[in-house]
Amino acid sequence: MPRCIHVLNGPNLNRLGKREPEVYGRTTLAEVEAMCRAEAGGDEVVFRQTNHEGQLVDWIHDAIDSEAAGLIINPAGLTFRSIPVLDALKMVKAPIIELHISNIHRREAIYHQSLVSTVATAVIAGLGARGYATAMRAMRDMLDA
Ligand code: DHK
C-alpha cells in the first residue's frame, strides 16, 4: 500500500496570498498544495485546510485511522492554545512535522509558546511557503531512513 502523507492547515491559511503578505508572502494555498504534491515522489498526499478547530481534530483522527505514514501540520492560530488539537496529536504514532510559514519566535509574544511543539517530531518555522516543500522532503527522508 503506498505511503500517504497528510498535510493539515488551520485557520486563515485559506487566505494565503492576500493575508498579511509582508508576513506570509504572496504564495496561495493552492500553490502550496502544488508544491507539496511536486515533492511527494511516489507518496500520496492528503492536503486539507479548515478554519474550524473541531474539523482539524477530526482530520487528525482521520490521519490516525487511515494509518497515515506522516503528518505535516500548520495549526496556525490553533498552535498556541488548543488543547483539543494537542490531545488529538498525542494519539498520532507517525512522525509529526509542525510547520509555520513565519518565524513564530521572532513575532509577538502570543506566538512564542507552541503547544504542538511539545508533541511534534520536528518544527520548521520561518522559511516562508517553501517550508512546506522542505517539510515534505524532510518527512520523506525520515520515512525512508
Ligand atoms: C500561521 C498563522 O495563521 C498564525 O496564527 C501563526 C502561522 C503563524 C504561520 O506562520 O504559518 O502564528
mmCIF file of C-alpha atoms and ligand atoms in Angstrom:
data_model
loop_
_atom_site.group_PDB
_atom_site.id
_atom_site.type_symbol
_atom_site.label_atom_id
_atom_site.label_comp_id
_atom_site.label_asym_id
_atom_site.label_seq_id
_atom_site.Cartn_x
_atom_site.Cartn_y
_atom_site.Cartn_z
ATOM 1 C CA MET A 1 0.000 0.000 0.000
ATOM 2 C CA PRO A 2 1.576 3.364 -0.953
ATOM 3 C CA ARG A 3 2.531 5.674 1.862
ATOM 4 C CA CYS A 4 0.256 8.644 2.463
ATOM 5 C CA ILE A 5 1.402 11.912 3.999
ATOM 6 C CA HIS A 6 -1.295 14.156 5.432
ATOM 7 C CA VAL A 7 -0.770 17.937 5.272
ATOM 8 C CA LEU A 8 -3.221 19.784 7.514
ATOM 9 C CA ASN A 9 -3.680 23.551 7.702
ATOM 10 C CA GLY A 10 -5.525 25.620 10.284
ATOM 11 C CA PRO A 11 -7.460 28.857 10.370
ATOM 12 C CA ASN A 12 -6.946 31.728 7.907
ATOM 13 C CA LEU A 13 -4.465 29.817 5.745
ATOM 14 C CA ASN A 14 -7.137 29.689 3.025
ATOM 15 C CA ARG A 15 -6.365 33.395 2.592
ATOM 16 C CA LEU A 16 -2.649 32.925 1.879
ATOM 17 C CA GLY A 17 -1.510 35.239 -0.854
ATOM 18 C CA LYS A 18 -3.602 38.148 0.298
ATOM 19 C CA ARG A 19 -3.322 37.780 4.075
ATOM 20 C CA GLU A 20 -0.562 39.960 5.572
ATOM 21 C CA PRO A 21 1.780 39.335 2.603
ATOM 22 C CA GLU A 22 4.585 41.058 4.497
ATOM 23 C CA VAL A 23 4.419 38.147 6.976
ATOM 24 C CA TYR A 24 3.131 35.191 4.937
ATOM 25 C CA GLY A 25 4.198 36.129 1.405
ATOM 26 C CA ARG A 26 2.094 36.031 -1.725
ATOM 27 C CA THR A 27 2.010 32.274 -2.382
ATOM 28 C CA THR A 28 -1.558 30.967 -2.355
ATOM 29 C CA LEU A 29 -2.708 27.827 -0.567
ATOM 30 C CA ALA A 30 -3.343 26.192 -3.937
ATOM 31 C CA GLU A 31 0.272 26.889 -4.888
ATOM 32 C CA VAL A 32 1.418 25.466 -1.557
ATOM 33 C CA GLU A 33 -0.588 22.314 -2.240
ATOM 34 C CA ALA A 34 1.015 22.019 -5.674
ATOM 35 C CA MET A 35 4.478 22.368 -4.077
ATOM 36 C CA CYS A 36 3.670 19.569 -1.627
ATOM 37 C CA ARG A 37 2.479 17.276 -4.393
ATOM 38 C CA ALA A 38 5.521 18.096 -6.541
ATOM 39 C CA GLU A 39 7.789 16.998 -3.671
ATOM 40 C CA ALA A 40 5.828 13.856 -2.824
ATOM 41 C CA GLY A 41 7.554 11.496 -5.242
ATOM 42 C CA GLY A 42 5.732 8.183 -5.091
ATOM 43 C CA ASP A 43 3.924 9.042 -1.872
ATOM 44 C CA GLU A 44 0.274 10.007 -1.775
ATOM 45 C CA VAL A 45 -0.721 13.352 -0.264
ATOM 46 C CA VAL A 46 -3.858 14.365 1.589
ATOM 47 C CA PHE A 47 -3.909 18.174 1.718
ATOM 48 C CA ARG A 48 -6.572 19.969 3.771
ATOM 49 C CA GLN A 49 -7.335 23.358 5.324
ATOM 50 C CA THR A 50 -10.017 24.398 7.815
ATOM 51 C CA ASN A 51 -10.954 27.430 9.878
ATOM 52 C CA HIS A 52 -12.621 25.213 12.491
ATOM 53 C CA GLU A 53 -10.890 23.569 15.473
ATOM 54 C CA GLY A 54 -13.173 20.513 15.546
ATOM 55 C CA GLN A 55 -12.660 19.840 11.844
ATOM 56 C CA LEU A 56 -8.890 19.915 12.340
ATOM 57 C CA VAL A 57 -9.284 17.449 15.231
ATOM 58 C CA ASP A 58 -11.429 15.180 13.020
ATOM 59 C CA TRP A 59 -8.807 15.289 10.268
ATOM 60 C CA ILE A 60 -6.058 14.345 12.771
ATOM 61 C CA HIS A 61 -8.242 11.374 13.765
ATOM 62 C CA ASP A 62 -8.602 10.541 10.062
ATOM 63 C CA ALA A 63 -4.824 10.567 9.660
ATOM 64 C CA ILE A 64 -4.582 8.144 12.609
ATOM 65 C CA ASP A 65 -7.380 5.846 11.433
ATOM 66 C CA SER A 66 -6.142 5.764 7.832
ATOM 67 C CA GLU A 67 -2.633 4.943 9.090
ATOM 68 C CA ALA A 68 -1.010 7.980 7.518
ATOM 69 C CA ALA A 69 2.739 7.486 7.233
ATOM 70 C CA GLY A 70 3.392 11.044 8.385
ATOM 71 C CA LEU A 71 1.627 14.240 9.376
ATOM 72 C CA ILE A 72 2.713 17.752 8.405
ATOM 73 C CA ILE A 73 0.605 20.310 10.261
ATOM 74 C CA ASN A 74 0.410 24.080 10.253
ATOM 75 C CA PRO A 75 -2.167 24.599 13.006
ATOM 76 C CA ALA A 76 -1.943 28.371 12.509
ATOM 77 C CA GLY A 77 -3.697 30.141 15.360
ATOM 78 C CA LEU A 78 -4.626 26.791 16.936
ATOM 79 C CA THR A 79 -0.924 26.191 17.636
ATOM 80 C CA PHE A 80 -0.837 28.084 20.891
ATOM 81 C CA ARG A 81 -3.944 27.387 22.995
ATOM 82 C CA SER A 82 -5.826 24.419 21.507
ATOM 83 C CA ILE A 83 -5.961 21.535 23.986
ATOM 84 C CA PRO A 84 -8.239 19.535 21.617
ATOM 85 C CA VAL A 85 -5.649 19.740 18.823
ATOM 86 C CA LEU A 86 -2.844 18.857 21.254
ATOM 87 C CA ASP A 87 -4.811 15.922 22.667
ATOM 88 C CA ALA A 88 -5.523 14.610 19.156
ATOM 89 C CA LEU A 89 -1.858 14.906 18.149
ATOM 90 C CA LYS A 90 -0.847 12.925 21.259
ATOM 91 C CA MET A 91 -2.620 9.947 19.656
ATOM 92 C CA VAL A 92 -0.579 10.169 16.442
ATOM 93 C CA LYS A 93 2.035 7.419 16.235
ATOM 94 C CA ALA A 94 3.518 8.578 12.901
ATOM 95 C CA PRO A 95 6.125 11.357 12.636
ATOM 96 C CA ILE A 96 4.701 14.871 13.006
ATOM 97 C CA ILE A 97 6.315 17.944 11.465
ATOM 98 C CA GLU A 98 4.951 21.218 12.845
ATOM 99 C CA LEU A 99 5.220 23.900 10.180
ATOM 100 C CA HIS A 100 4.933 27.668 10.299
ATOM 101 C CA ILE A 101 5.457 29.963 7.319
ATOM 102 C CA SER A 102 6.707 32.731 9.600
ATOM 103 C CA ASN A 103 9.310 32.510 12.340
ATOM 104 C CA ILE A 104 6.861 32.496 15.236
ATOM 105 C CA HIS A 105 9.695 33.086 17.711
ATOM 106 C CA ARG A 106 10.507 36.448 16.136
ATOM 107 C CA ARG A 107 6.918 37.669 16.275
ATOM 108 C CA GLU A 108 4.614 38.928 19.013
ATOM 109 C CA ALA A 109 4.876 37.062 22.302
ATOM 110 C CA ILE A 110 1.452 35.432 21.795
ATOM 111 C CA TYR A 111 3.058 33.346 19.034
ATOM 112 C CA HIS A 112 6.073 32.159 21.056
ATOM 113 C CA GLN A 113 4.650 29.229 23.060
ATOM 114 C CA SER A 114 3.546 26.358 20.819
ATOM 115 C CA LEU A 115 1.582 23.545 22.481
ATOM 116 C CA VAL A 116 2.053 21.496 19.304
ATOM 117 C CA SER A 117 5.844 21.597 19.658
ATOM 118 C CA THR A 118 5.506 19.501 22.820
ATOM 119 C CA VAL A 119 4.451 16.525 20.674
ATOM 120 C CA ALA A 120 5.965 17.284 17.240
ATOM 121 C CA THR A 121 8.890 15.228 15.919
ATOM 122 C CA ALA A 122 10.302 18.358 14.277
ATOM 123 C CA VAL A 123 9.437 22.030 13.808
ATOM 124 C CA ILE A 124 10.023 24.178 10.704
ATOM 125 C CA ALA A 125 9.354 27.903 11.016
ATOM 126 C CA GLY A 126 10.379 30.970 9.030
ATOM 127 C CA LEU A 127 11.139 29.519 5.604
ATOM 128 C CA GLY A 128 8.048 31.064 4.087
ATOM 129 C CA ALA A 129 5.768 28.945 1.915
ATOM 130 C CA ARG A 130 8.750 26.926 0.699
ATOM 131 C CA GLY A 131 8.850 25.492 4.184
ATOM 132 C CA TYR A 132 6.100 23.137 3.050
ATOM 133 C CA ALA A 133 8.373 21.665 0.359
ATOM 134 C CA THR A 134 11.163 21.394 2.936
ATOM 135 C CA ALA A 135 8.801 19.649 5.331
ATOM 136 C CA MET A 136 7.701 17.199 2.647
ATOM 137 C CA ARG A 137 11.324 16.365 1.771
ATOM 138 C CA ALA A 138 12.232 16.015 5.445
ATOM 139 C CA MET A 139 9.218 13.786 6.095
ATOM 140 C CA ARG A 140 10.101 11.503 3.174
ATOM 141 C CA ASP A 141 13.724 11.320 4.341
ATOM 142 C CA MET A 142 12.545 10.332 7.845
ATOM 143 C CA LEU A 143 10.231 7.667 6.450
ATOM 144 C CA ASP A 144 12.929 6.307 4.121
ATOM 145 C CA ALA A 145 15.507 6.090 6.901
HETATM 146 C C1 DHK B 1 0.099 30.968 10.674
HETATM 147 C C2 DHK B 1 -0.851 31.620 11.401
HETATM 148 O O1 DHK B 1 -2.084 31.797 10.934
HETATM 149 C C3 DHK B 1 -0.527 32.224 12.699
HETATM 150 O O2 DHK B 1 -1.627 32.186 13.609
HETATM 151 C C4 DHK B 1 0.669 31.569 13.322
HETATM 152 C C5 DHK B 1 1.413 30.615 11.220
HETATM 153 C C6 DHK B 1 1.817 31.517 12.329
HETATM 154 C C7 DHK B 1 2.468 30.561 10.120
HETATM 155 O O3 DHK B 1 3.474 31.303 10.197
HETATM 156 O O4 DHK B 1 2.253 29.771 9.191
HETATM 157 O O5 DHK B 1 1.033 32.220 14.414
#
